[in-house]
PDB file of C-alpha atoms in Angstrom:
ATOM      1  CA  UNK A   1      14.575 161.238 146.559  1.00 81.00           C
ATOM      2  CA  UNK A   2      17.353 162.531 144.329  1.00 84.00           C
ATOM      3  CA  UNK A   3      19.840 162.433 147.238  1.00 87.00           C
ATOM      4  CA  UNK A   4      19.213 158.695 147.556  1.00 86.00           C
ATOM      5  CA  UNK A   5      19.471 158.221 143.808  1.00 88.00           C
ATOM      6  CA  UNK A   6      22.771 160.127 143.693  1.00 90.00           C
ATOM      7  CA  UNK A   7      24.102 157.913 146.505  1.00 90.00           C
ATOM      8  CA  UNK A   8      23.237 154.903 144.345  1.00 91.00           C
ATOM      9  CA  UNK A   9      24.877 156.456 141.273  1.00 93.00           C
ATOM     10  CA  UNK A  10      28.034 157.338 143.269  1.00 93.00           C
ATOM     11  CA  UNK A  11      28.274 153.805 144.663  1.00 94.00           C
ATOM     12  CA  UNK A  12      28.095 152.267 141.207  1.00 95.00           C
ATOM     13  CA  UNK A  13      30.406 154.886 139.678  1.00 95.00           C
ATOM     14  CA  UNK A  14      33.080 153.744 142.158  1.00 95.00           C
ATOM     15  CA  UNK A  15      32.434 150.085 141.383  1.00 95.00           C
ATOM     16  CA  UNK A  16      32.660 150.808 137.651  1.00 95.00           C
ATOM     17  CA  UNK A  17      35.977 152.584 138.218  1.00 94.00           C
ATOM     18  CA  UNK A  18      37.284 149.455 139.976  1.00 93.00           C
ATOM     19  CA  UNK A  19      35.996 147.361 137.062  1.00 94.00           C
ATOM     20  CA  UNK A  20      37.847 149.487 134.477  1.00 94.00           C
ATOM     21  CA  UNK A  21      41.108 149.376 136.444  1.00 94.00           C
ATOM     22  CA  UNK A  22      40.847 145.600 136.949  1.00 93.00           C
ATOM     23  CA  UNK A  23      40.079 145.176 133.230  1.00 93.00           C
ATOM     24  CA  UNK A  24      43.114 147.263 132.262  1.00 93.00           C
ATOM     25  CA  UNK A  25      45.368 145.134 134.473  1.00 94.00           C
ATOM     26  CA  UNK A  26      43.938 141.753 133.438  1.00 92.00           C
ATOM     27  CA  UNK A  27      42.905 142.184 129.782  1.00 91.00           C
ATOM     28  CA  UNK A  28      43.088 138.448 128.977  1.00 92.00           C
ATOM     29  CA  UNK A  29      40.788 137.467 131.853  1.00 93.00           C
ATOM     30  CA  UNK A  30      38.227 140.104 130.882  1.00 92.00           C
ATOM     31  CA  UNK A  31      38.474 139.273 127.179  1.00 89.00           C
ATOM     32  CA  UNK A  32      37.662 135.625 127.831  1.00 90.00           C
ATOM     33  CA  UNK A  33      35.155 136.440 130.593  1.00 88.00           C
ATOM     34  CA  UNK A  34      31.863 136.920 128.704  1.00 91.00           C
ATOM     35  CA  UNK A  35      32.141 133.437 127.152  1.00 91.00           C
ATOM     36  CA  UNK A  36      32.041 131.969 130.665  1.00 94.00           C
ATOM     37  CA  UNK A  37      28.711 133.652 131.453  1.00 95.00           C
ATOM     38  CA  UNK A  38      25.245 132.908 130.058  1.00 95.00           C
ATOM     39  CA  UNK A  39      24.312 135.592 127.496  1.00 93.00           C
ATOM     40  CA  UNK A  40      20.747 134.234 127.602  1.00 94.00           C
ATOM     41  CA  UNK A  41      20.547 134.991 131.343  1.00 96.00           C
ATOM     42  CA  UNK A  42      22.056 138.454 130.838  1.00 95.00           C
ATOM     43  CA  UNK A  43      19.571 139.285 128.082  1.00 95.00           C
ATOM     44  CA  UNK A  44      16.777 137.836 130.243  1.00 96.00           C
ATOM     45  CA  UNK A  45      17.632 140.185 133.156  1.00 97.00           C
ATOM     46  CA  UNK A  46      17.655 143.129 130.755  1.00 97.00           C
ATOM     47  CA  UNK A  47      14.268 142.299 129.258  1.00 97.00           C
ATOM     48  CA  UNK A  48      12.693 141.680 132.683  1.00 97.00           C
ATOM     49  CA  UNK A  49      13.943 144.979 134.122  1.00 97.00           C
ATOM     50  CA  UNK A  50      13.056 146.996 131.012  1.00 97.00           C
ATOM     51  CA  UNK A  51       9.559 145.518 130.922  1.00 98.00           C
ATOM     52  CA  UNK A  52       9.105 146.105 134.640  1.00 98.00           C
ATOM     53  CA  UNK A  53      10.243 149.729 134.173  1.00 97.00           C
ATOM     54  CA  UNK A  54       7.796 150.138 131.292  1.00 97.00           C
ATOM     55  CA  UNK A  55       4.927 148.866 133.504  1.00 98.00           C
ATOM     56  CA  UNK A  56       5.904 151.308 136.282  1.00 97.00           C
ATOM     57  CA  UNK A  57       5.999 154.198 133.775  1.00 97.00           C
ATOM     58  CA  UNK A  58       2.514 153.206 132.558  1.00 97.00           C
ATOM     59  CA  UNK A  59       1.322 152.961 136.182  1.00 97.00           C
ATOM     60  CA  UNK A  60       2.469 156.525 136.841  1.00 96.00           C
ATOM     61  CA  UNK A  61       0.626 157.746 133.742  1.00 95.00           C
ATOM     62  CA  UNK A  62      -2.515 155.891 134.845  1.00 96.00           C
ATOM     63  CA  UNK A  63      -2.305 157.630 138.233  1.00 96.00           C
ATOM     64  CA  UNK A  64      -1.905 161.035 136.571  1.00 94.00           C
ATOM     65  CA  UNK A  65      -5.180 160.546 134.729  1.00 93.00           C
ATOM     66  CA  UNK A  66      -6.844 159.314 137.941  1.00 93.00           C
ATOM     67  CA  UNK A  67      -7.242 155.646 137.002  1.00 94.00           C
ATOM     68  CA  UNK A  68      -6.330 153.932 140.286  1.00 94.00           C
ATOM     69  CA  UNK A  69      -7.332 150.422 139.195  1.00 95.00           C
ATOM     70  CA  UNK A  70      -5.125 150.625 136.103  1.00 96.00           C
ATOM     71  CA  UNK A  71      -2.288 151.933 138.294  1.00 97.00           C
ATOM     72  CA  UNK A  72      -2.537 148.894 140.562  1.00 97.00           C
ATOM     73  CA  UNK A  73      -2.697 146.539 137.571  1.00 97.00           C
ATOM     74  CA  UNK A  74       0.379 148.086 135.931  1.00 97.00           C
ATOM     75  CA  UNK A  75       2.259 148.067 139.231  1.00 97.00           C
ATOM     76  CA  UNK A  76       1.406 144.398 139.798  1.00 98.00           C
ATOM     77  CA  UNK A  77       2.640 143.603 136.287  1.00 98.00           C
ATOM     78  CA  UNK A  78       5.812 145.582 137.033  1.00 98.00           C
ATOM     79  CA  UNK A  79       6.287 143.570 140.217  1.00 98.00           C
ATOM     80  CA  UNK A  80       5.875 140.244 138.414  1.00 98.00           C
ATOM     81  CA  UNK A  81       8.450 141.217 135.761  1.00 98.00           C
ATOM     82  CA  UNK A  82      10.710 142.609 138.488  1.00 97.00           C
ATOM     83  CA  UNK A  83      10.555 139.222 140.237  1.00 97.00           C
ATOM     84  CA  UNK A  84      11.836 137.720 136.987  1.00 97.00           C
ATOM     85  CA  UNK A  85      15.247 139.203 137.789  1.00 97.00           C
ATOM     86  CA  UNK A  86      15.957 137.256 141.026  1.00 97.00           C
ATOM     87  CA  UNK A  87      14.293 134.186 139.498  1.00 97.00           C
ATOM     88  CA  UNK A  88      16.734 134.187 136.576  1.00 97.00           C
ATOM     89  CA  UNK A  89      19.529 134.894 139.066  1.00 97.00           C
ATOM     90  CA  UNK A  90      18.768 131.619 140.899  1.00 97.00           C
ATOM     91  CA  UNK A  91      19.028 129.627 137.656  1.00 96.00           C
ATOM     92  CA  UNK A  92      22.155 131.462 136.528  1.00 96.00           C
ATOM     93  CA  UNK A  93      23.883 130.904 139.874  1.00 96.00           C
ATOM     94  CA  UNK A  94      23.072 127.190 139.742  1.00 96.00           C
ATOM     95  CA  UNK A  95      24.598 127.067 136.258  1.00 97.00           C
ATOM     96  CA  UNK A  96      27.645 129.091 137.298  1.00 96.00           C
ATOM     97  CA  UNK A  97      28.380 126.988 140.383  1.00 95.00           C
ATOM     98  CA  UNK A  98      27.945 123.778 138.362  1.00 96.00           C
ATOM     99  CA  UNK A  99      30.641 125.137 136.006  1.00 95.00           C
ATOM    100  CA  UNK A 100      32.931 126.040 138.916  1.00 94.00           C
ATOM    101  CA  UNK A 101      32.372 129.787 138.538  1.00 94.00           C
ATOM    102  CA  UNK A 102      32.586 130.692 142.223  1.00 90.00           C
ATOM    103  CA  UNK A 103      34.558 133.311 144.148  1.00 87.00           C
ATOM    104  CA  UNK A 104      37.837 131.564 143.322  1.00 90.00           C
ATOM    105  CA  UNK A 105      37.297 131.589 139.537  1.00 90.00           C
ATOM    106  CA  UNK A 106      39.463 134.631 138.842  1.00 92.00           C
ATOM    107  CA  UNK A 107      39.311 138.409 138.755  1.00 94.00           C
ATOM    108  CA  UNK A 108      36.593 138.621 136.083  1.00 95.00           C
ATOM    109  CA  UNK A 109      34.146 136.406 137.972  1.00 96.00           C
ATOM    110  CA  UNK A 110      34.902 138.141 141.299  1.00 95.00           C
ATOM    111  CA  UNK A 111      34.221 141.559 139.671  1.00 95.00           C
ATOM    112  CA  UNK A 112      31.086 140.114 138.123  1.00 96.00           C
ATOM    113  CA  UNK A 113      29.715 138.837 141.446  1.00 96.00           C
ATOM    114  CA  UNK A 114      30.662 142.011 143.285  1.00 95.00           C
ATOM    115  CA  UNK A 115      28.870 144.325 140.851  1.00 96.00           C
ATOM    116  CA  UNK A 116      25.862 142.127 140.108  1.00 96.00           C
ATOM    117  CA  UNK A 117      25.204 141.216 143.754  1.00 96.00           C
ATOM    118  CA  UNK A 118      25.351 144.880 144.708  1.00 96.00           C
ATOM    119  CA  UNK A 119      22.839 145.542 141.941  1.00 97.00           C
ATOM    120  CA  UNK A 120      20.705 142.623 143.134  1.00 97.00           C
ATOM    121  CA  UNK A 121      20.500 144.250 146.592  1.00 97.00           C
ATOM    122  CA  UNK A 122      19.186 147.421 144.946  1.00 96.00           C
ATOM    123  CA  UNK A 123      16.634 145.360 142.998  1.00 97.00           C
ATOM    124  CA  UNK A 124      15.457 143.771 146.269  1.00 97.00           C
ATOM    125  CA  UNK A 125      15.024 147.221 147.828  1.00 95.00           C
ATOM    126  CA  UNK A 126      13.092 148.212 144.725  1.00 96.00           C
ATOM    127  CA  UNK A 127      10.814 145.163 144.913  1.00 97.00           C
ATOM    128  CA  UNK A 128      10.075 145.856 148.588  1.00 97.00           C
ATOM    129  CA  UNK A 129       9.371 149.479 147.718  1.00 96.00           C
ATOM    130  CA  UNK A 130       7.125 148.373 144.875  1.00 97.00           C
ATOM    131  CA  UNK A 131       5.080 146.168 147.242  1.00 97.00           C
ATOM    132  CA  UNK A 132       4.660 149.137 149.579  1.00 97.00           C
ATOM    133  CA  UNK A 133       3.586 151.442 146.731  1.00 97.00           C
ATOM    134  CA  UNK A 134       1.106 148.832 145.403  1.00 97.00           C
ATOM    135  CA  UNK A 135      -0.534 148.544 148.837  1.00 97.00           C
ATOM    136  CA  UNK A 136      -0.635 152.339 149.255  1.00 96.00           C
ATOM    137  CA  UNK A 137      -2.131 152.764 145.785  1.00 95.00           C
ATOM    138  CA  UNK A 138      -4.742 150.085 146.533  1.00 95.00           C
ATOM    139  CA  UNK A 139      -5.663 151.865 149.775  1.00 95.00           C
ATOM    140  CA  UNK A 140      -6.156 155.135 147.914  1.00 93.00           C
ATOM    141  CA  UNK A 141      -3.173 156.930 149.463  1.00 95.00           C
ATOM    142  CA  UNK A 142      -2.257 158.545 146.126  1.00 94.00           C
ATOM    143  CA  UNK A 143      -4.371 160.906 144.084  1.00 92.00           C
ATOM    144  CA  UNK A 144      -4.058 162.576 140.693  1.00 92.00           C
ATOM    145  CA  UNK A 145      -2.745 165.687 142.448  1.00 92.00           C
ATOM    146  CA  UNK A 146      -0.536 164.046 145.120  1.00 94.00           C
ATOM    147  CA  UNK A 147       1.353 160.895 144.232  1.00 93.00           C
ATOM    148  CA  UNK A 148       4.920 161.915 145.057  1.00 93.00           C
ATOM    149  CA  UNK A 149       5.569 158.534 146.763  1.00 95.00           C
ATOM    150  CA  UNK A 150       4.731 156.702 143.561  1.00 96.00           C
ATOM    151  CA  UNK A 151       6.901 159.117 141.537  1.00 95.00           C
ATOM    152  CA  UNK A 152       9.840 158.706 143.923  1.00 95.00           C
ATOM    153  CA  UNK A 153       9.634 154.936 143.670  1.00 96.00           C
ATOM    154  CA  UNK A 154       9.374 155.103 139.851  1.00 96.00           C
ATOM    155  CA  UNK A 155      12.541 157.253 139.689  1.00 95.00           C
ATOM    156  CA  UNK A 156      14.451 154.809 141.907  1.00 95.00           C
ATOM    157  CA  UNK A 157      13.325 151.839 139.827  1.00 96.00           C
ATOM    158  CA  UNK A 158      14.261 153.468 136.517  1.00 96.00           C
ATOM    159  CA  UNK A 159      17.727 154.410 137.826  1.00 96.00           C
ATOM    160  CA  UNK A 160      18.225 150.809 139.018  1.00 96.00           C
ATOM    161  CA  UNK A 161      17.219 149.774 135.504  1.00 96.00           C
ATOM    162  CA  UNK A 162      19.738 152.236 133.996  1.00 96.00           C
ATOM    163  CA  UNK A 163      22.530 150.831 136.154  1.00 97.00           C
ATOM    164  CA  UNK A 164      21.769 147.364 134.823  1.00 97.00           C
ATOM    165  CA  UNK A 165      21.887 148.685 131.250  1.00 97.00           C
ATOM    166  CA  UNK A 166      25.502 149.637 132.040  1.00 96.00           C
ATOM    167  CA  UNK A 167      26.431 146.405 133.850  1.00 96.00           C
ATOM    168  CA  UNK A 168      25.004 144.093 131.177  1.00 95.00           C
ATOM    169  CA  UNK A 169      27.389 144.989 128.305  1.00 94.00           C
ATOM    170  CA  UNK A 170      30.413 145.208 130.624  1.00 94.00           C
ATOM    171  CA  UNK A 171      30.182 141.567 131.644  1.00 95.00           C
ATOM    172  CA  UNK A 172      28.146 139.812 128.974  1.00 93.00           C
ATOM    173  CA  UNK A 173      29.183 141.550 125.747  1.00 91.00           C
ATOM    174  CA  UNK A 174      32.637 143.148 125.884  1.00 85.00           C
ATOM    175  CA  UNK A 175      35.018 140.369 125.073  1.00 66.00           C
TER     176      UNK A 175
ATOM    177  CA  UNK B   1       4.400 170.050 133.649  1.00 42.00           C
ATOM    178  CA  UNK B   2       3.621 171.905 130.443  1.00 42.00           C
ATOM    179  CA  UNK B   3       1.190 170.044 128.129  1.00 43.00           C
ATOM    180  CA  UNK B   4       3.571 170.038 125.161  1.00 43.00           C
ATOM    181  CA  UNK B   5       6.198 168.183 127.212  1.00 54.00           C
ATOM    182  CA  UNK B   6       3.855 165.411 128.332  1.00 69.00           C
ATOM    183  CA  UNK B   7       4.829 161.993 127.088  1.00 78.00           C
ATOM    184  CA  UNK B   8       1.908 159.868 125.936  1.00 86.00           C
ATOM    185  CA  UNK B   9       1.361 156.172 126.640  1.00 88.00           C
ATOM    186  CA  UNK B  10       2.001 155.311 122.997  1.00 91.00           C
ATOM    187  CA  UNK B  11       5.477 156.867 123.129  1.00 93.00           C
ATOM    188  CA  UNK B  12       6.288 154.912 126.285  1.00 95.00           C
ATOM    189  CA  UNK B  13       5.185 151.720 124.537  1.00 96.00           C
ATOM    190  CA  UNK B  14       7.345 152.535 121.504  1.00 96.00           C
ATOM    191  CA  UNK B  15      10.323 153.361 123.737  1.00 96.00           C
ATOM    192  CA  UNK B  16       9.941 149.988 125.473  1.00 97.00           C
ATOM    193  CA  UNK B  17       9.765 148.206 122.113  1.00 97.00           C
ATOM    194  CA  UNK B  18      12.909 150.032 120.945  1.00 97.00           C
ATOM    195  CA  UNK B  19      14.674 149.094 124.188  1.00 97.00           C
ATOM    196  CA  UNK B  20      13.785 145.426 123.732  1.00 96.00           C
ATOM    197  CA  UNK B  21      14.967 145.428 120.100  1.00 95.00           C
ATOM    198  CA  UNK B  22      18.198 147.230 121.010  1.00 95.00           C
ATOM    199  CA  UNK B  23      18.850 144.773 123.848  1.00 94.00           C
ATOM    200  CA  UNK B  24      18.513 141.781 121.550  1.00 91.00           C
ATOM    201  CA  UNK B  25      20.456 143.532 118.742  1.00 87.00           C
ATOM    202  CA  UNK B  26      23.144 144.698 121.171  1.00 82.00           C
ATOM    203  CA  UNK B  27      23.642 141.114 122.325  1.00 81.00           C
ATOM    204  CA  UNK B  28      24.314 140.246 118.661  1.00 81.00           C
ATOM    205  CA  UNK B  29      27.002 142.946 118.390  1.00 80.00           C
ATOM    206  CA  UNK B  30      28.701 141.597 121.495  1.00 71.00           C
ATOM    207  CA  UNK B  31      28.888 138.077 120.114  1.00 70.00           C
ATOM    208  CA  UNK B  32      30.570 139.174 116.865  1.00 72.00           C
ATOM    209  CA  UNK B  33      34.262 138.447 116.186  1.00 74.00           C
ATOM    210  CA  UNK B  34      35.101 142.019 115.138  1.00 76.00           C
ATOM    211  CA  UNK B  35      38.015 144.081 116.496  1.00 83.00           C
ATOM    212  CA  UNK B  36      37.697 144.764 120.273  1.00 83.00           C
ATOM    213  CA  UNK B  37      37.581 148.557 119.849  1.00 87.00           C
ATOM    214  CA  UNK B  38      34.907 148.290 117.144  1.00 89.00           C
ATOM    215  CA  UNK B  39      32.825 145.996 119.372  1.00 89.00           C
ATOM    216  CA  UNK B  40      33.283 148.480 122.240  1.00 91.00           C
ATOM    217  CA  UNK B  41      32.106 151.357 119.997  1.00 92.00           C
ATOM    218  CA  UNK B  42      29.043 149.379 118.836  1.00 92.00           C
ATOM    219  CA  UNK B  43      28.134 148.195 122.331  1.00 92.00           C
ATOM    220  CA  UNK B  44      28.662 151.705 123.764  1.00 94.00           C
ATOM    221  CA  UNK B  45      26.483 153.279 121.094  1.00 94.00           C
ATOM    222  CA  UNK B  46      23.646 150.863 121.864  1.00 94.00           C
ATOM    223  CA  UNK B  47      24.166 151.469 125.594  1.00 95.00           C
ATOM    224  CA  UNK B  48      24.005 155.261 125.112  1.00 95.00           C
ATOM    225  CA  UNK B  49      20.785 155.069 123.047  1.00 96.00           C
ATOM    226  CA  UNK B  50      19.139 152.770 125.601  1.00 96.00           C
ATOM    227  CA  UNK B  51      20.134 155.004 128.515  1.00 96.00           C
ATOM    228  CA  UNK B  52      18.806 158.052 126.680  1.00 96.00           C
ATOM    229  CA  UNK B  53      15.487 156.301 126.010  1.00 96.00           C
ATOM    230  CA  UNK B  54      15.101 155.357 129.681  1.00 96.00           C
ATOM    231  CA  UNK B  55      16.062 158.899 130.795  1.00 95.00           C
ATOM    232  CA  UNK B  56      13.574 160.541 128.439  1.00 94.00           C
ATOM    233  CA  UNK B  57      10.548 158.266 128.385  1.00 94.00           C
ATOM    234  CA  UNK B  58      10.663 156.379 131.708  1.00 95.00           C
ATOM    235  CA  UNK B  59      12.549 158.682 134.087  1.00 92.00           C
ATOM    236  CA  UNK B  60      11.192 161.862 132.427  1.00 92.00           C
ATOM    237  CA  UNK B  61      14.462 163.586 133.160  1.00 91.00           C
ATOM    238  CA  UNK B  62      13.400 166.717 131.255  1.00 90.00           C
ATOM    239  CA  UNK B  63      11.063 167.407 134.211  1.00 89.00           C
ATOM    240  CA  UNK B  64      13.936 167.387 136.730  1.00 90.00           C
ATOM    241  CA  UNK B  65      15.939 170.378 137.944  1.00 91.00           C
ATOM    242  CA  UNK B  66      18.615 171.325 135.333  1.00 94.00           C
ATOM    243  CA  UNK B  67      21.482 170.455 137.703  1.00 92.00           C
ATOM    244  CA  UNK B  68      20.051 167.023 138.415  1.00 91.00           C
ATOM    245  CA  UNK B  69      19.404 166.518 134.721  1.00 93.00           C
ATOM    246  CA  UNK B  70      22.967 167.476 133.811  1.00 94.00           C
ATOM    247  CA  UNK B  71      24.484 165.219 136.495  1.00 93.00           C
ATOM    248  CA  UNK B  72      22.428 162.168 135.477  1.00 93.00           C
ATOM    249  CA  UNK B  73      23.131 162.777 131.784  1.00 94.00           C
ATOM    250  CA  UNK B  74      26.868 163.152 132.519  1.00 94.00           C
ATOM    251  CA  UNK B  75      26.796 159.727 134.201  1.00 93.00           C
ATOM    252  CA  UNK B  76      24.821 158.204 131.315  1.00 93.00           C
ATOM    253  CA  UNK B  77      27.012 159.725 128.597  1.00 93.00           C
ATOM    254  CA  UNK B  78      30.255 159.250 130.529  1.00 94.00           C
ATOM    255  CA  UNK B  79      29.850 155.507 130.889  1.00 94.00           C
ATOM    256  CA  UNK B  80      29.784 154.601 127.143  1.00 95.00           C
ATOM    257  CA  UNK B  81      32.698 156.991 126.529  1.00 95.00           C
ATOM    258  CA  UNK B  82      34.693 155.344 129.330  1.00 94.00           C
ATOM    259  CA  UNK B  83      33.997 151.904 127.864  1.00 94.00           C
ATOM    260  CA  UNK B  84      35.512 152.986 124.534  1.00 94.00           C
ATOM    261  CA  UNK B  85      38.474 154.832 126.094  1.00 94.00           C
ATOM    262  CA  UNK B  86      39.395 152.029 128.494  1.00 91.00           C
ATOM    263  CA  UNK B  87      39.192 149.513 125.640  1.00 91.00           C
ATOM    264  CA  UNK B  88      41.338 151.616 123.299  1.00 91.00           C
ATOM    265  CA  UNK B  89      43.815 152.821 125.948  1.00 92.00           C
ATOM    266  CA  UNK B  90      43.810 149.928 128.425  1.00 90.00           C
ATOM    267  CA  UNK B  91      47.636 149.875 128.519  1.00 89.00           C
ATOM    268  CA  UNK B  92      47.816 153.541 129.481  1.00 91.00           C
ATOM    269  CA  UNK B  93      45.222 153.079 132.231  1.00 91.00           C
ATOM    270  CA  UNK B  94      47.139 150.063 133.481  1.00 91.00           C
ATOM    271  CA  UNK B  95      50.376 152.132 133.643  1.00 91.00           C
ATOM    272  CA  UNK B  96      48.659 155.073 135.342  1.00 90.00           C
ATOM    273  CA  UNK B  97      47.041 152.878 137.994  1.00 89.00           C
ATOM    274  CA  UNK B  98      50.011 150.542 138.445  1.00 85.00           C
ATOM    275  CA  UNK B  99      50.934 152.122 141.782  1.00 79.00           C
ATOM    276  CA  UNK B 100      47.371 151.656 143.076  1.00 76.00           C
ATOM    277  CA  UNK B 101      47.180 147.984 142.208  1.00 72.00           C
ATOM    278  CA  UNK B 102      50.749 147.178 143.136  1.00 65.00           C
TER     279      UNK B 102
END
């Protein structure tokens, strides 16, 4: 599990390095960048992912005390909030394209799409994994003593959440 | 897991509430007209606190192997520091990486 998580961290560490170099070479573009994006959408992603992560953490605790039904309920809630991320993404992309913020809109927007789409892919993997874990929990595959699959998923989801907590201020706040 | 290190549901709930408040408050810092380095320090501080909360209460990093814990914490602490340094010394970074970018 941790090998996979470290691959994810390494991938984003490289992308962040590219971001910092691009920002150093184009300070004006990056200074004006956040005003071109929707802070409401950025805050919305953050709240959805944090709330989804909270639900997953509560699900894991419910499993540890042997409450399978509560685990499924918390996981389903986590999935619904997790789905909020791609849902907001659809609305934000519609807004961005209407404002002409596509791949030709400059180095800031290109960096933004590159990092956030890579993160979106990781969120999709996480949502698929969450569906799998919900089904397995419902079928009784995990017990109080053995629920390493659920724990592995929870770790992945929280790290994906952490990566977003780094991306959010880089693009939406640092002007 | 030793009993004294267990994190209760209430603490997870409080951590989530703190994260939500910091996210909304952090957005306010970002929209201020203060000096760029000061904004970077404020935003980085909020980022570091949020990452620490997720590491402790959601990821339960204290349960992980010390090497894993150190590596993840280095990533989490390194990022806010890099934000401040690259904001304050952007010119230097630009000079140092000039050959790479061309």
